[in-house]
């Protein structure tokens, strides 16, 4: 919760790297962080595009955990979290709600917290986690609406809206996970769209997956701890929302319709057809108010959920 509640001039991408390294050494998971130069070498161009407008260097954080005791047929779960430490909207600058945008790394924070909990509990599962961390800022170096950028997965992306940045960094995170680690299950978690909040309010997260087993396991885990979610479709009919005339895909349909679904379809494109992938849009449940707080604060949604899911998978 503290990672989300602290101000964005403190919680920079480098701060999150330092936090992960510290917790990894204490609780027993490995951490590797790629800075700008390393990301350029790896070809994480969609991620770099989002972060290049900020003076705070981006960090592509990779964490790995295995139980201390050898286990046969160890299951492997991949986690990917959105780590936008502050979101101005970029050149498509936000006209409202910017004050709360320190919470735009709540998905990444949930993955950090889950890794600490999983390692502390010594769960009998192998876990690889990726949190691409960047600040979506406005400067002369910011990426532009109408840009066509490359991605780690090889596809080109037409930029319709620079405020649809979370899906860009997750696209590279998911593609990197699939190509380099090949986990049996992948769950990404992100404060991705206002559309999900418009649908569910602050009551539950939006769940997207084509795998019924994963959907059931996530919902069961969530219901047992009060971190609820509800499924929305990934029908092929929505594919036209991400079609582009000048690139392989576009990052936003340009229409104020089905925004959470459009974002999920975009992410699905970069999973390379993975058969057990799920996306959690937690925009409405990651940050809010309650009767015990003086101001809005983090809920820590996703930490227990991910650990519970992994424990029971």
PDB file of N, CA, C and O in Angstrom, residues 120-166:
ATOM      1  N   UNK A 120       7.892 -15.330   1.051  1.00  0.00           N
ATOM      2  CA  UNK A 120       7.829 -15.465   2.506  1.00  0.00           C
ATOM      3  C   UNK A 120       7.110 -16.750   2.901  1.00  0.00           C
ATOM      4  O   UNK A 120       7.515 -17.449   3.846  1.00  0.00           O
ATOM      5  N   UNK A 121       6.066 -17.118   2.168  1.00  0.00           N
ATOM      6  CA  UNK A 121       5.299 -18.333   2.456  1.00  0.00           C
ATOM      7  C   UNK A 121       5.938 -19.582   1.854  1.00  0.00           C
ATOM      8  O   UNK A 121       5.491 -20.695   2.130  1.00  0.00           O
ATOM      9  N   UNK A 122       6.939 -19.391   1.025  1.00  0.00           N
ATOM     10  CA  UNK A 122       7.605 -20.501   0.341  1.00  0.00           C
ATOM     11  C   UNK A 122       6.595 -21.398  -0.383  1.00  0.00           C
ATOM     12  O   UNK A 122       6.569 -22.628  -0.234  1.00  0.00           O
ATOM     13  N   UNK A 123       5.754 -20.763  -1.205  1.00  0.00           N
ATOM     14  CA  UNK A 123       4.755 -21.518  -1.954  1.00  0.00           C
ATOM     15  C   UNK A 123       5.445 -22.453  -2.954  1.00  0.00           C
ATOM     16  O   UNK A 123       6.457 -22.085  -3.564  1.00  0.00           O
ATOM     17  N   UNK A 124       4.891 -23.646  -3.144  1.00  0.00           N
ATOM     18  CA  UNK A 124       5.536 -24.650  -3.991  1.00  0.00           C
ATOM     19  C   UNK A 124       5.264 -24.443  -5.478  1.00  0.00           C
ATOM     20  O   UNK A 124       4.781 -25.344  -6.186  1.00  0.00           O
ATOM     21  N   UNK A 125       5.553 -23.257  -5.973  1.00  0.00           N
ATOM     22  CA  UNK A 125       5.323 -22.891  -7.366  1.00  0.00           C
ATOM     23  C   UNK A 125       6.472 -21.997  -7.832  1.00  0.00           C
ATOM     24  O   UNK A 125       6.973 -21.183  -7.064  1.00  0.00           O
ATOM     25  N   UNK A 126       6.893 -22.166  -9.072  1.00  0.00           N
ATOM     26  CA  UNK A 126       7.875 -21.261  -9.663  1.00  0.00           C
ATOM     27  C   UNK A 126       7.147 -20.026 -10.188  1.00  0.00           C
ATOM     28  O   UNK A 126       6.117 -20.144 -10.865  1.00  0.00           O
ATOM     29  N   UNK A 127       7.663 -18.836  -9.871  1.00  0.00           N
ATOM     30  CA  UNK A 127       7.011 -17.601 -10.293  1.00  0.00           C
ATOM     31  C   UNK A 127       8.040 -16.675 -10.945  1.00  0.00           C
ATOM     32  O   UNK A 127       9.107 -16.427 -10.381  1.00  0.00           O
ATOM     33  N   UNK A 128       7.701 -16.191 -12.127  1.00  0.00           N
ATOM     34  CA  UNK A 128       8.481 -15.139 -12.788  1.00  0.00           C
ATOM     35  C   UNK A 128       7.582 -13.918 -12.904  1.00  0.00           C
ATOM     36  O   UNK A 128       6.429 -14.033 -13.326  1.00  0.00           O
ATOM     37  N   UNK A 129       8.087 -12.776 -12.509  1.00  0.00           N
ATOM     38  CA  UNK A 129       7.280 -11.554 -12.535  1.00  0.00           C
ATOM     39  C   UNK A 129       8.020 -10.445 -13.262  1.00  0.00           C
ATOM     40  O   UNK A 129       9.233 -10.286 -13.092  1.00  0.00           O
ATOM     41  N   UNK A 130       7.281  -9.703 -14.062  1.00  0.00           N
ATOM     42  CA  UNK A 130       7.843  -8.556 -14.791  1.00  0.00           C
ATOM     43  C   UNK A 130       7.007  -7.321 -14.485  1.00  0.00           C
ATOM     44  O   UNK A 130       5.782  -7.353 -14.596  1.00  0.00           O
ATOM     45  N   UNK A 131       7.688  -6.248 -14.080  1.00  0.00           N
ATOM     46  CA  UNK A 131       7.014  -4.966 -13.871  1.00  0.00           C
ATOM     47  C   UNK A 131       7.771  -3.898 -14.667  1.00  0.00           C
ATOM     48  O   UNK A 131       8.830  -3.440 -14.242  1.00  0.00           O
ATOM     49  N   UNK A 132       7.247  -3.509 -15.829  1.00  0.00           N
ATOM     50  CA  UNK A 132       7.853  -2.392 -16.566  1.00  0.00           C
ATOM     51  C   UNK A 132       7.475  -1.082 -15.864  1.00  0.00           C
ATOM     52  O   UNK A 132       6.290  -0.776 -15.703  1.00  0.00           O
ATOM     53  N   UNK A 133       8.477  -0.323 -15.435  1.00  0.00           N
ATOM     54  CA  UNK A 133       8.235   0.892 -14.645  1.00  0.00           C
ATOM     55  C   UNK A 133       8.699   2.122 -15.422  1.00  0.00           C
ATOM     56  O   UNK A 133       9.858   2.198 -15.852  1.00  0.00           O
ATOM     57  N   UNK A 134       7.803   3.089 -15.578  1.00  0.00           N
ATOM     58  CA  UNK A 134       8.128   4.308 -16.308  1.00  0.00           C
ATOM     59  C   UNK A 134       7.175   5.411 -15.881  1.00  0.00           C
ATOM     60  O   UNK A 134       6.122   5.151 -15.309  1.00  0.00           O
ATOM     61  N   UNK A 135       7.555   6.643 -16.191  1.00  0.00           N
ATOM     62  CA  UNK A 135       6.703   7.798 -15.958  1.00  0.00           C
ATOM     63  C   UNK A 135       6.255   8.340 -17.313  1.00  0.00           C
ATOM     64  O   UNK A 135       7.086   8.586 -18.187  1.00  0.00           O
ATOM     65  N   UNK A 136       4.958   8.477 -17.490  1.00  0.00           N
ATOM     66  CA  UNK A 136       4.421   9.018 -18.740  1.00  0.00           C
ATOM     67  C   UNK A 136       4.341  10.537 -18.603  1.00  0.00           C
ATOM     68  O   UNK A 136       3.359  11.083 -18.097  1.00  0.00           O
ATOM     69  N   UNK A 137       5.386  11.207 -19.035  1.00  0.00           N
ATOM     70  CA  UNK A 137       5.526  12.647 -18.819  1.00  0.00           C
ATOM     71  C   UNK A 137       5.396  13.419 -20.130  1.00  0.00           C
ATOM     72  O   UNK A 137       5.379  12.838 -21.227  1.00  0.00           O
ATOM     73  N   UNK A 138       5.335  14.739 -20.010  1.00  0.00           N
ATOM     74  CA  UNK A 138       5.236  15.624 -21.170  1.00  0.00           C
ATOM     75  C   UNK A 138       6.545  16.395 -21.324  1.00  0.00           C
ATOM     76  O   UNK A 138       6.970  17.098 -20.399  1.00  0.00           O
ATOM     77  N   UNK A 139       7.195  16.250 -22.457  1.00  0.00           N
ATOM     78  CA  UNK A 139       8.427  16.990 -22.742  1.00  0.00           C
ATOM     79  C   UNK A 139       8.672  16.971 -24.236  1.00  0.00           C
ATOM     80  O   UNK A 139       7.890  16.395 -25.003  1.00  0.00           O
ATOM     81  N   UNK A 140       9.753  17.572 -24.648  1.00  0.00           N
ATOM     82  CA  UNK A 140      10.094  17.591 -26.076  1.00  0.00           C
ATOM     83  C   UNK A 140      10.468  16.207 -26.588  1.00  0.00           C
ATOM     84  O   UNK A 140      10.523  15.984 -27.796  1.00  0.00           O
ATOM     85  N   UNK A 141      10.712  15.268 -25.665  1.00  0.00           N
ATOM     86  CA  UNK A 141      11.084  13.909 -26.049  1.00  0.00           C
ATOM     87  C   UNK A 141       9.900  12.943 -26.047  1.00  0.00           C
ATOM     88  O   UNK A 141      10.049  11.768 -26.387  1.00  0.00           O
ATOM     89  N   UNK A 142       8.728  13.411 -25.636  1.00  0.00           N
ATOM     90  CA  UNK A 142       7.561  12.533 -25.527  1.00  0.00           C
ATOM     91  C   UNK A 142       7.169  11.949 -26.885  1.00  0.00           C
ATOM     92  O   UNK A 142       7.311  12.605 -27.927  1.00  0.00           O
ATOM     93  N   UNK A 143       6.658  10.725 -26.845  1.00  0.00           N
ATOM     94  CA  UNK A 143       6.158  10.143 -28.085  1.00  0.00           C
ATOM     95  C   UNK A 143       4.868  10.846 -28.508  1.00  0.00           C
ATOM     96  O   UNK A 143       4.180  11.463 -27.700  1.00  0.00           O
ATOM     97  N   UNK A 144       4.540  10.742 -29.798  1.00  0.00           N
ATOM     98  CA  UNK A 144       3.504  11.578 -30.392  1.00  0.00           C
ATOM     99  C   UNK A 144       2.286  10.766 -30.824  1.00  0.00           C
ATOM    100  O   UNK A 144       2.431   9.637 -31.300  1.00  0.00           O
ATOM    101  N   UNK A 145       1.098  11.351 -30.718  1.00  0.00           N
ATOM    102  CA  UNK A 145      -0.054  10.758 -31.393  1.00  0.00           C
ATOM    103  C   UNK A 145       0.235  10.694 -32.900  1.00  0.00           C
ATOM    104  O   UNK A 145       0.787  11.642 -33.463  1.00  0.00           O
ATOM    105  N   UNK A 146      -0.078   9.581 -33.506  1.00  0.00           N
ATOM    106  CA  UNK A 146       0.170   9.256 -34.925  1.00  0.00           C
ATOM    107  C   UNK A 146       1.545   8.636 -35.170  1.00  0.00           C
ATOM    108  O   UNK A 146       1.849   8.237 -36.299  1.00  0.00           O
ATOM    109  N   UNK A 147       2.391   8.528 -34.134  1.00  0.00           N
ATOM    110  CA  UNK A 147       3.625   7.767 -34.270  1.00  0.00           C
ATOM    111  C   UNK A 147       3.304   6.308 -34.627  1.00  0.00           C
ATOM    112  O   UNK A 147       2.253   5.783 -34.244  1.00  0.00           O
ATOM    113  N   UNK A 148       4.216   5.661 -35.312  1.00  0.00           N
ATOM    114  CA  UNK A 148       4.179   4.205 -35.475  1.00  0.00           C
ATOM    115  C   UNK A 148       5.446   3.664 -34.843  1.00  0.00           C
ATOM    116  O   UNK A 148       6.559   4.013 -35.266  1.00  0.00           O
ATOM    117  N   UNK A 149       5.276   2.876 -33.807  1.00  0.00           N
ATOM    118  CA  UNK A 149       6.415   2.378 -33.053  1.00  0.00           C
ATOM    119  C   UNK A 149       6.502   0.857 -33.151  1.00  0.00           C
ATOM    120  O   UNK A 149       5.515   0.178 -33.449  1.00  0.00           O
ATOM    121  N   UNK A 150       7.682   0.351 -32.895  1.00  0.00           N
ATOM    122  CA  UNK A 150       7.887  -1.093 -32.862  1.00  0.00           C
ATOM    123  C   UNK A 150       7.640  -1.611 -31.449  1.00  0.00           C
ATOM    124  O   UNK A 150       7.617  -0.851 -30.481  1.00  0.00           O
ATOM    125  N   UNK A 151       7.483  -2.909 -31.334  1.00  0.00           N
ATOM    126  CA  UNK A 151       7.295  -3.551 -30.035  1.00  0.00           C
ATOM    127  C   UNK A 151       8.252  -4.716 -29.903  1.00  0.00           C
ATOM    128  O   UNK A 151       8.829  -5.189 -30.891  1.00  0.00           O
ATOM    129  N   UNK A 152       8.415  -5.205 -28.674  1.00  0.00           N
ATOM    130  CA  UNK A 152       9.311  -6.335 -28.447  1.00  0.00           C
ATOM    131  C   UNK A 152       8.854  -7.562 -29.227  1.00  0.00           C
ATOM    132  O   UNK A 152       9.673  -8.330 -29.735  1.00  0.00           O
ATOM    133  N   UNK A 153       7.548  -7.740 -29.338  1.00  0.00           N
ATOM    134  CA  UNK A 153       7.016  -8.902 -30.047  1.00  0.00           C
ATOM    135  C   UNK A 153       7.179  -8.830 -31.550  1.00  0.00           C
ATOM    136  O   UNK A 153       6.881  -9.804 -32.250  1.00  0.00           O
ATOM    137  N   UNK A 154       7.641  -7.687 -32.078  1.00  0.00           N
ATOM    138  CA  UNK A 154       7.877  -7.538 -33.510  1.00  0.00           C
ATOM    139  C   UNK A 154       6.794  -6.780 -34.243  1.00  0.00           C
ATOM    140  O   UNK A 154       7.012  -6.311 -35.363  1.00  0.00           O
ATOM    141  N   UNK A 155       5.628  -6.641 -33.641  1.00  0.00           N
ATOM    142  CA  UNK A 155       4.526  -5.936 -34.291  1.00  0.00           C
ATOM    143  C   UNK A 155       4.732  -4.427 -34.216  1.00  0.00           C
ATOM    144  O   UNK A 155       5.330  -3.915 -33.270  1.00  0.00           O
ATOM    145  N   UNK A 156       4.211  -3.726 -35.213  1.00  0.00           N
ATOM    146  CA  UNK A 156       4.217  -2.267 -35.182  1.00  0.00           C
ATOM    147  C   UNK A 156       2.885  -1.771 -34.614  1.00  0.00           C
ATOM    148  O   UNK A 156       1.843  -2.401 -34.785  1.00  0.00           O
ATOM    149  N   UNK A 157       2.942  -0.616 -33.931  1.00  0.00           N
ATOM    150  CA  UNK A 157       1.777  -0.075 -33.238  1.00  0.00           C
ATOM    151  C   UNK A 157       1.571   1.377 -33.650  1.00  0.00           C
ATOM    152  O   UNK A 157       2.485   2.203 -33.546  1.00  0.00           O
ATOM    153  N   UNK A 158       0.376   1.691 -34.117  1.00  0.00           N
ATOM    154  CA  UNK A 158       0.012   3.071 -34.401  1.00  0.00           C
ATOM    155  C   UNK A 158      -0.504   3.715 -33.117  1.00  0.00           C
ATOM    156  O   UNK A 158      -1.394   3.176 -32.458  1.00  0.00           O
ATOM    157  N   UNK A 159       0.067   4.859 -32.752  1.00  0.00           N
ATOM    158  CA  UNK A 159      -0.329   5.548 -31.528  1.00  0.00           C
ATOM    159  C   UNK A 159      -1.486   6.492 -31.841  1.00  0.00           C
ATOM    160  O   UNK A 159      -1.320   7.496 -32.531  1.00  0.00           O
ATOM    161  N   UNK A 160      -2.643   6.153 -31.334  1.00  0.00           N
ATOM    162  CA  UNK A 160      -3.828   6.997 -31.470  1.00  0.00           C
ATOM    163  C   UNK A 160      -3.926   7.961 -30.293  1.00  0.00           C
ATOM    164  O   UNK A 160      -4.323   9.108 -30.451  1.00  0.00           O
ATOM    165  N   UNK A 161      -3.524   7.476 -29.120  1.00  0.00           N
ATOM    166  CA  UNK A 161      -3.659   8.276 -27.897  1.00  0.00           C
ATOM    167  C   UNK A 161      -2.499   7.940 -26.966  1.00  0.00           C
ATOM    168  O   UNK A 161      -2.320   6.767 -26.599  1.00  0.00           O
ATOM    169  N   UNK A 162      -1.722   8.954 -26.582  1.00  0.00           N
ATOM    170  CA  UNK A 162      -0.582   8.692 -25.686  1.00  0.00           C
ATOM    171  C   UNK A 162      -1.030   8.397 -24.259  1.00  0.00           C
ATOM    172  O   UNK A 162      -0.217   7.963 -23.438  1.00  0.00           O
ATOM    173  N   UNK A 163      -2.309   8.615 -23.959  1.00  0.00           N
ATOM    174  CA  UNK A 163      -2.834   8.268 -22.643  1.00  0.00           C
ATOM    175  C   UNK A 163      -3.239   6.804 -22.563  1.00  0.00           C
ATOM    176  O   UNK A 163      -3.623   6.321 -21.504  1.00  0.00           O
ATOM    177  N   UNK A 164      -3.145   6.096 -23.667  1.00  0.00           N
ATOM    178  CA  UNK A 164      -3.338   4.641 -23.669  1.00  0.00           C
ATOM    179  C   UNK A 164      -1.962   3.992 -23.616  1.00  0.00           C
ATOM    180  O   UNK A 164      -1.578   3.198 -24.468  1.00  0.00           O
ATOM    181  N   UNK A 165      -1.199   4.401 -22.591  1.00  0.00           N
ATOM    182  CA  UNK A 165       0.212   4.003 -22.476  1.00  0.00           C
ATOM    183  C   UNK A 165       0.419   2.714 -21.703  1.00  0.00           C
ATOM    184  O   UNK A 165       1.387   1.980 -21.931  1.00  0.00           O
ATOM    185  N   UNK A 166      -0.474   2.423 -20.761  1.00  0.00           N
ATOM    186  CA  UNK A 166      -0.293   1.227 -19.934  1.00  0.00           C
ATOM    187  C   UNK A 166      -0.273  -0.038 -20.757  1.00  0.00           C
ATOM    188  O   UNK A 166       0.533  -0.945 -20.528  1.00  0.00           O
TER     189      UNK A 166
END
